[in-house]
Structures are given as structure tokens and as C-alpha cells.
PDB file of C-alpha atoms in Angstrom:
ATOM      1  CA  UNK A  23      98.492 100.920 105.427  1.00 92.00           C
ATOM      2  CA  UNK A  24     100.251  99.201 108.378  1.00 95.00           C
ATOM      3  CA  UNK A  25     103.622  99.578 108.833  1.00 94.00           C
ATOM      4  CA  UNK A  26     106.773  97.980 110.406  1.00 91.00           C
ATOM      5  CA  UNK A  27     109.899  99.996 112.434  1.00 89.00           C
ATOM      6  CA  UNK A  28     112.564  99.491 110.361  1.00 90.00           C
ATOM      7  CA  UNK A  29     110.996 102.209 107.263  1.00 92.00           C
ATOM      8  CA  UNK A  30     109.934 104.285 109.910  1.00 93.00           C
ATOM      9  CA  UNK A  31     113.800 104.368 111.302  1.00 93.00           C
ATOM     10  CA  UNK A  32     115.529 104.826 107.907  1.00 94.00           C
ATOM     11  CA  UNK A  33     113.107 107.709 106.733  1.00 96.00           C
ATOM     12  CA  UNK A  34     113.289 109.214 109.897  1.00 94.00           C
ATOM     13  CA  UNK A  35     116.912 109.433 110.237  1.00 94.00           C
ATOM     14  CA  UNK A  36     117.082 111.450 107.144  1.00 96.00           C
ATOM     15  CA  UNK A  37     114.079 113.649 107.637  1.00 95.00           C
ATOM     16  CA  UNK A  38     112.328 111.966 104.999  1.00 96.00           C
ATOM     17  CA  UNK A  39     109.024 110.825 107.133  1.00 95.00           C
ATOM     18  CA  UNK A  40     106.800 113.086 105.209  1.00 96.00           C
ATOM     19  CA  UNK A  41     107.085 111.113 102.447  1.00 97.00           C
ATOM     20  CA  UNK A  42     104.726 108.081 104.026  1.00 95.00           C
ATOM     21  CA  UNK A  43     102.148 110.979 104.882  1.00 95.00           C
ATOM     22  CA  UNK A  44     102.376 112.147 101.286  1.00 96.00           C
ATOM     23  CA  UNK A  45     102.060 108.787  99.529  1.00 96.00           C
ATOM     24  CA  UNK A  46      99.546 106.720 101.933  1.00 94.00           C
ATOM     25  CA  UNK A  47      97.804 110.067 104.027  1.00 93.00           C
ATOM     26  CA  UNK A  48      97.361 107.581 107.305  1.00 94.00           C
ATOM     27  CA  UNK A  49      99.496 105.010 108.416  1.00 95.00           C
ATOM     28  CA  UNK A  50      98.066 102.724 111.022  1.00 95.00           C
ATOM     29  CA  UNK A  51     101.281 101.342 113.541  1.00 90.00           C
ATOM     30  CA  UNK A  52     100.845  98.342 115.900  1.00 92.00           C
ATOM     31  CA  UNK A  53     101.225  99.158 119.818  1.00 90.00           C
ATOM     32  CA  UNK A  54     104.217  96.984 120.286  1.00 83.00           C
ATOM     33  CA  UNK A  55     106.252  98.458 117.472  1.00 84.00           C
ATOM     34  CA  UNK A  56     105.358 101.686 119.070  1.00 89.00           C
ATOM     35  CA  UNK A  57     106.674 100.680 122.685  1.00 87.00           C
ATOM     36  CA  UNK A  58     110.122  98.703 120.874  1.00 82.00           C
ATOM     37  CA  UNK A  59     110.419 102.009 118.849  1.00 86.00           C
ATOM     38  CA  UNK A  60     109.997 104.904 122.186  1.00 88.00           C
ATOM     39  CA  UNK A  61     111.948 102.326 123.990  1.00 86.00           C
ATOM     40  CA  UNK A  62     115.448 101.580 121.554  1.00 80.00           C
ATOM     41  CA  UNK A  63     114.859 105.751 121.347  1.00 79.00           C
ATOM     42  CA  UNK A  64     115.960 105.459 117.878  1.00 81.00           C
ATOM     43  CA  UNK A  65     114.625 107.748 114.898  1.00 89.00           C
ATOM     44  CA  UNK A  66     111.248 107.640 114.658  1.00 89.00           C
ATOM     45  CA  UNK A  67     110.358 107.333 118.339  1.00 91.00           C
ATOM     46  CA  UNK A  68     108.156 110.026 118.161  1.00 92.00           C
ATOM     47  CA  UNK A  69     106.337 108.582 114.802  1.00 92.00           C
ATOM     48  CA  UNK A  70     103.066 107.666 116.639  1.00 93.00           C
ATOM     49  CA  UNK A  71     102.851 111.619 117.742  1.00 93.00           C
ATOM     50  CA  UNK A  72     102.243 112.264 114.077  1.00 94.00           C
ATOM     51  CA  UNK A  73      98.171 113.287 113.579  1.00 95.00           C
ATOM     52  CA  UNK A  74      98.291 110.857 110.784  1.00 96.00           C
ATOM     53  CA  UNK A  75      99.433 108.066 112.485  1.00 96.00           C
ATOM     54  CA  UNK A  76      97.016 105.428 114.410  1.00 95.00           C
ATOM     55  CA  UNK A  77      97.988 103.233 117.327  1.00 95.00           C
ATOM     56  CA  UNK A  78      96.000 100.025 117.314  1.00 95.00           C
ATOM     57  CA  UNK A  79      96.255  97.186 119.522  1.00 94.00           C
ATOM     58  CA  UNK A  80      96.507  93.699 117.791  1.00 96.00           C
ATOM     59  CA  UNK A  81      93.456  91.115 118.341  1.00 96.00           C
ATOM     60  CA  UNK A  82      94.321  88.249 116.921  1.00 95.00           C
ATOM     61  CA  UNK A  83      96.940  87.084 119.789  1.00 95.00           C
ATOM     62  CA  UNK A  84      96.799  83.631 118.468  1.00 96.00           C
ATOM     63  CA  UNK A  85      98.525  84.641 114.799  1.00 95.00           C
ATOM     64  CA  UNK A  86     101.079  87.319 116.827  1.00 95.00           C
ATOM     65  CA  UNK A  87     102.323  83.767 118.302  1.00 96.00           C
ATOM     66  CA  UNK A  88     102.583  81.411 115.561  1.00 95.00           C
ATOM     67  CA  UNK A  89     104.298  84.764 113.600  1.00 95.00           C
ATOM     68  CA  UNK A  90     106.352  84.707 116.757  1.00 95.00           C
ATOM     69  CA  UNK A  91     108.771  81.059 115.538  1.00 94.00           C
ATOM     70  CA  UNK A  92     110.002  83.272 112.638  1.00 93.00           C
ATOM     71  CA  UNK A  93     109.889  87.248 113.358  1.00 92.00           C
ATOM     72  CA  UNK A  94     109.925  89.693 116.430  1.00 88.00           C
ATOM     73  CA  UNK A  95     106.807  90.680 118.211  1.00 87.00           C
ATOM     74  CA  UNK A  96     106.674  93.952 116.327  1.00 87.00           C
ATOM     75  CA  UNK A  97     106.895  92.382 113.061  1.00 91.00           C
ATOM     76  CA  UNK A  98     104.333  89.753 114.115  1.00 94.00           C
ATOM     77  CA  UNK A  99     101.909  92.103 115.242  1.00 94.00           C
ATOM     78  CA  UNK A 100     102.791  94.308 111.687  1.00 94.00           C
ATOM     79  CA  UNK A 101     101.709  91.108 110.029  1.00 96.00           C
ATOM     80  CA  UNK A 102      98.765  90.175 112.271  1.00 96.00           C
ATOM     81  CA  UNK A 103      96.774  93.704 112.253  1.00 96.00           C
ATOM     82  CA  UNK A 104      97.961  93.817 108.427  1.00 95.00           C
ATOM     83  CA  UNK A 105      96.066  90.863 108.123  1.00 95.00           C
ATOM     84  CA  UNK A 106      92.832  91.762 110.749  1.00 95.00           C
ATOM     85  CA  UNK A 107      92.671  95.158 108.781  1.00 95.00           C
ATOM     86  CA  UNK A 108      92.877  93.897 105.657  1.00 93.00           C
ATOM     87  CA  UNK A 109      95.632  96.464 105.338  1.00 94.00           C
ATOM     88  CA  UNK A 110      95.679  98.491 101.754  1.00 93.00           C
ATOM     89  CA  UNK A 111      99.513  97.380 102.009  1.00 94.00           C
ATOM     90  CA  UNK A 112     101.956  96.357 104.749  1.00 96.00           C
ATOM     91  CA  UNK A 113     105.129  98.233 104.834  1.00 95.00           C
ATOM     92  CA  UNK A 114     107.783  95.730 106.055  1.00 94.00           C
ATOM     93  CA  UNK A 115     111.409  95.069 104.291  1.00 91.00           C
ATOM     94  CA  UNK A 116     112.956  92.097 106.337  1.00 90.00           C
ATOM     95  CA  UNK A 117     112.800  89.271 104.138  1.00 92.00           C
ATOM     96  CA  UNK A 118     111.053  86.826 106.289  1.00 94.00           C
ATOM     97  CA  UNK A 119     108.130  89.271 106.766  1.00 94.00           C
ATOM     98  CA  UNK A 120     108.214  89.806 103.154  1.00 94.00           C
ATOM     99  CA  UNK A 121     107.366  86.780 102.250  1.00 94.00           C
ATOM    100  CA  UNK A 122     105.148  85.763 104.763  1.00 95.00           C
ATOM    101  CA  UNK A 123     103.055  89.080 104.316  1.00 94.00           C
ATOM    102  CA  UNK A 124     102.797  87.756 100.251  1.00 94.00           C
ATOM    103  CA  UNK A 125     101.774  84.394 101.316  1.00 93.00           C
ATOM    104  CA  UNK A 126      99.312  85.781 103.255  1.00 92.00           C
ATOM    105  CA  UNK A 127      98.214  88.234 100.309  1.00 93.00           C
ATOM    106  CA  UNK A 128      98.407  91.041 101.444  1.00 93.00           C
ATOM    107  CA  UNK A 129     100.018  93.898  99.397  1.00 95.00           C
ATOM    108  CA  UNK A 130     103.625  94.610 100.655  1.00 95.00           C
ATOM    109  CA  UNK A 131     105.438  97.948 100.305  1.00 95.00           C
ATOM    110  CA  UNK A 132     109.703  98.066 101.046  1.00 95.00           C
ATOM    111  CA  UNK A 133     111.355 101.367 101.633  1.00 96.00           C
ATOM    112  CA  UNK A 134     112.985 101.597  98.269  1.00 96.00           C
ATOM    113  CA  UNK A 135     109.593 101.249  96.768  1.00 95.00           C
ATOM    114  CA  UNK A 136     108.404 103.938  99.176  1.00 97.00           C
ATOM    115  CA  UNK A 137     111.405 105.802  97.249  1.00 97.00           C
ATOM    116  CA  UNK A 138     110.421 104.932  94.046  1.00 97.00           C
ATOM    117  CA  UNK A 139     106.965 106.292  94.508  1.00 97.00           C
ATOM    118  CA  UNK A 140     107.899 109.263  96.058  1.00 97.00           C
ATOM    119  CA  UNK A 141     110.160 110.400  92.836  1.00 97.00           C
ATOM    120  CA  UNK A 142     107.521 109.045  90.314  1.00 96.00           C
ATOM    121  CA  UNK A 143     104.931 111.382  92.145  1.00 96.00           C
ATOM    122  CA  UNK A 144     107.119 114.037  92.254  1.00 96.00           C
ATOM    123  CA  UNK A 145     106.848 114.061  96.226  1.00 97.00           C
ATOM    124  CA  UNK A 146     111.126 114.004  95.798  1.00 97.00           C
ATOM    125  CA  UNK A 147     113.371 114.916  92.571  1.00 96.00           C
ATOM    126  CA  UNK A 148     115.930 112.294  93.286  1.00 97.00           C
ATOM    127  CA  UNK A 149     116.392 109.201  95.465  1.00 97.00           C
ATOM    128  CA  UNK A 150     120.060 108.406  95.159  1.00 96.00           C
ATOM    129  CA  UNK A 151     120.712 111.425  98.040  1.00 97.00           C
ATOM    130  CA  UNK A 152     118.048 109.858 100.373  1.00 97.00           C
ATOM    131  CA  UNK A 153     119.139 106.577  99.715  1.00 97.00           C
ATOM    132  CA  UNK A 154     122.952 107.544 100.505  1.00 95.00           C
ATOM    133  CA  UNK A 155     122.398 109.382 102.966  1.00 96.00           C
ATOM    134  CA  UNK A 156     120.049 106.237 104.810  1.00 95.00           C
ATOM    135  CA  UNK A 157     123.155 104.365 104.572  1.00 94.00           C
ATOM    136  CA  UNK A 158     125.256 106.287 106.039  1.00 94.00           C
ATOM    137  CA  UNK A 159     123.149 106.460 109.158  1.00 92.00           C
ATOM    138  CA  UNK A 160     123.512 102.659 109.556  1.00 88.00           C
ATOM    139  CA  UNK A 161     120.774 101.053 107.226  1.00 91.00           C
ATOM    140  CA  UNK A 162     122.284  98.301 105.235  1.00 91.00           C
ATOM    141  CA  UNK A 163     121.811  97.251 101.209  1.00 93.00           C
ATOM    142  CA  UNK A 164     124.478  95.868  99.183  1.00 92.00           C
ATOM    143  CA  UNK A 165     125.971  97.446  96.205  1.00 93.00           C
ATOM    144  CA  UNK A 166     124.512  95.283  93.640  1.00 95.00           C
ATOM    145  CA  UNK A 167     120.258  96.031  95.625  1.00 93.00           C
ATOM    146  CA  UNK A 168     121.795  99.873  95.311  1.00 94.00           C
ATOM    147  CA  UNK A 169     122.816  99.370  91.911  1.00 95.00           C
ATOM    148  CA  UNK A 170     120.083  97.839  90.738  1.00 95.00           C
ATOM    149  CA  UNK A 171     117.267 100.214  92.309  1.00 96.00           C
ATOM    150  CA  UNK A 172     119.368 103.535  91.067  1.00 96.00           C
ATOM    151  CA  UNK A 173     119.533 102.133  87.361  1.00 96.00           C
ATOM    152  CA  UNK A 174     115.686 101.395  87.848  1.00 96.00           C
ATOM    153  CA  UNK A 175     114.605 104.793  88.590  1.00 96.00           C
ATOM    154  CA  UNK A 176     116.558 106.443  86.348  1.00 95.00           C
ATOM    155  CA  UNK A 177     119.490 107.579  88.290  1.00 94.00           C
TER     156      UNK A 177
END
């Protein structure tokens, strides 16, 4: 499982990074979305300090670059060691990286999946509070993605 910053913010800002341990047991995070995340000292800037969290460098410099025309380094090099580690899943939920991570076929994971999983494995009894609660602290869905998710999860 290789995942991107912007999960990794949202859960952390509501206390809800347990839930990736719980679901995937390691989580493997590219060097340079470590370094943006410490820097930006946002939630989740200590994520990497987690035992169940790896910190690998990205080898394939040449696919970082072309990824580079469309998405930030950190999402490139989500993509890239995604790809070289022929990741279980890549947790990413910009839309550009989402679609690029299909086309490469990879499985790809968003945060209100991550949600979704967590209440059908009983890992949380409700969503909607997370969810609303992520939103308030600055992460962005419109009604009708809110709607939508709520209604499909029962809630």
C-alpha cells in the first residue's frame, strides 16, 4: 500500500490515522511526500514516525518526471513507487492521479473508501462524524460527493 499526503492530512486532522494501520497493517510513503509533509507542518507530519510506516526512496527517476507535466513531485513519486512496488493499492484522491494510477493498473484507494471500509469492518460505527468533522478542518467535497457517499453507506 503506497500512499499520497492529502489522506494522510484529512485522517490526521481528525485523529482518525489508525484507521490506515487497521485496514492495510503497513503503509509504505515516498521520501518526497515525507519532506513536503514535515515541511508544510501540516497534520500528519509526523506520519512517517509511525512503526508501520516505511520511507522508501523512488528509483524510477525517469517516470517521477514524465508524472511531473501533470501532478506534484509527491504525487509523482506516489505513482512511480506504486508502480516499482507493484503496490497492493495506491491511496491517492486528486483526480488526475486517480486516473493515471487506473491507467496504469494499479488498484487505487480514496479516503472515502478508506471510510467505507473502516465502517464495513467495524474499525468505526459511523462515517458521517469523521467525514464532517474532515471538512470542517479545511478538506473539500461538494454536497452532492457527501450526499452521495452518506446514502451509500447507509447513513
Amino acid at each position: 500500500m503506497v500512499a499520497n499526503a492529502t489522506p494522510i492530512i484529512s485522517l490526521s486532522a481528525v485523529n482518525q490515522i489508525f484507521i490506515l494501520q487497521a485496514l492495510f497493517q503497513r503503509i509504505t510513503f515516498p521520501k518526497a511526500m515525507d519532506e513536503e509533509l514535515k515541511a508544510a507542518e501540516k497534520p500528519g507530519a509526523d506520519f512517517s514516525e509511525n512503526a508501520w510506516v516505511d520511507v522508501s526512496t523512488v528509483k524510477n527517476i525517469a517516470l517521477v518526471q514524465v508524472l511531473e507535466k501533470d501532478l506534484d513531485k509527491g504525487e509523482a513519486e506516489v505513482i512511480a513507487l506504486g508502480k516499482e512496488l507493484n503496490a497492493d493499492a495506491v491511496i491517492i484522491d486528486e483526480s488526475i492521479g486517480y486516473r493515471i494510477v487506473k491507467h496504469l493498473d494499479l488498484p487505487v484507494v480514496r479516503t472515502l473508501s478508506i471510510l467505507s471500509a473502516a465502517k464495513s469492518r467495524g474499525i468505526i460505527k459511523k462515517a458521517s462524524p469523521i467525514l464532517k468533522e474532515m471538512v470542517e478542518k479545511g478538506r473539500w467535497y461538494s454536497d452532492d460527493v457527501v450526499a452521495r457517499f452518506l446514502k451509500s453507506i447507509g447513513e
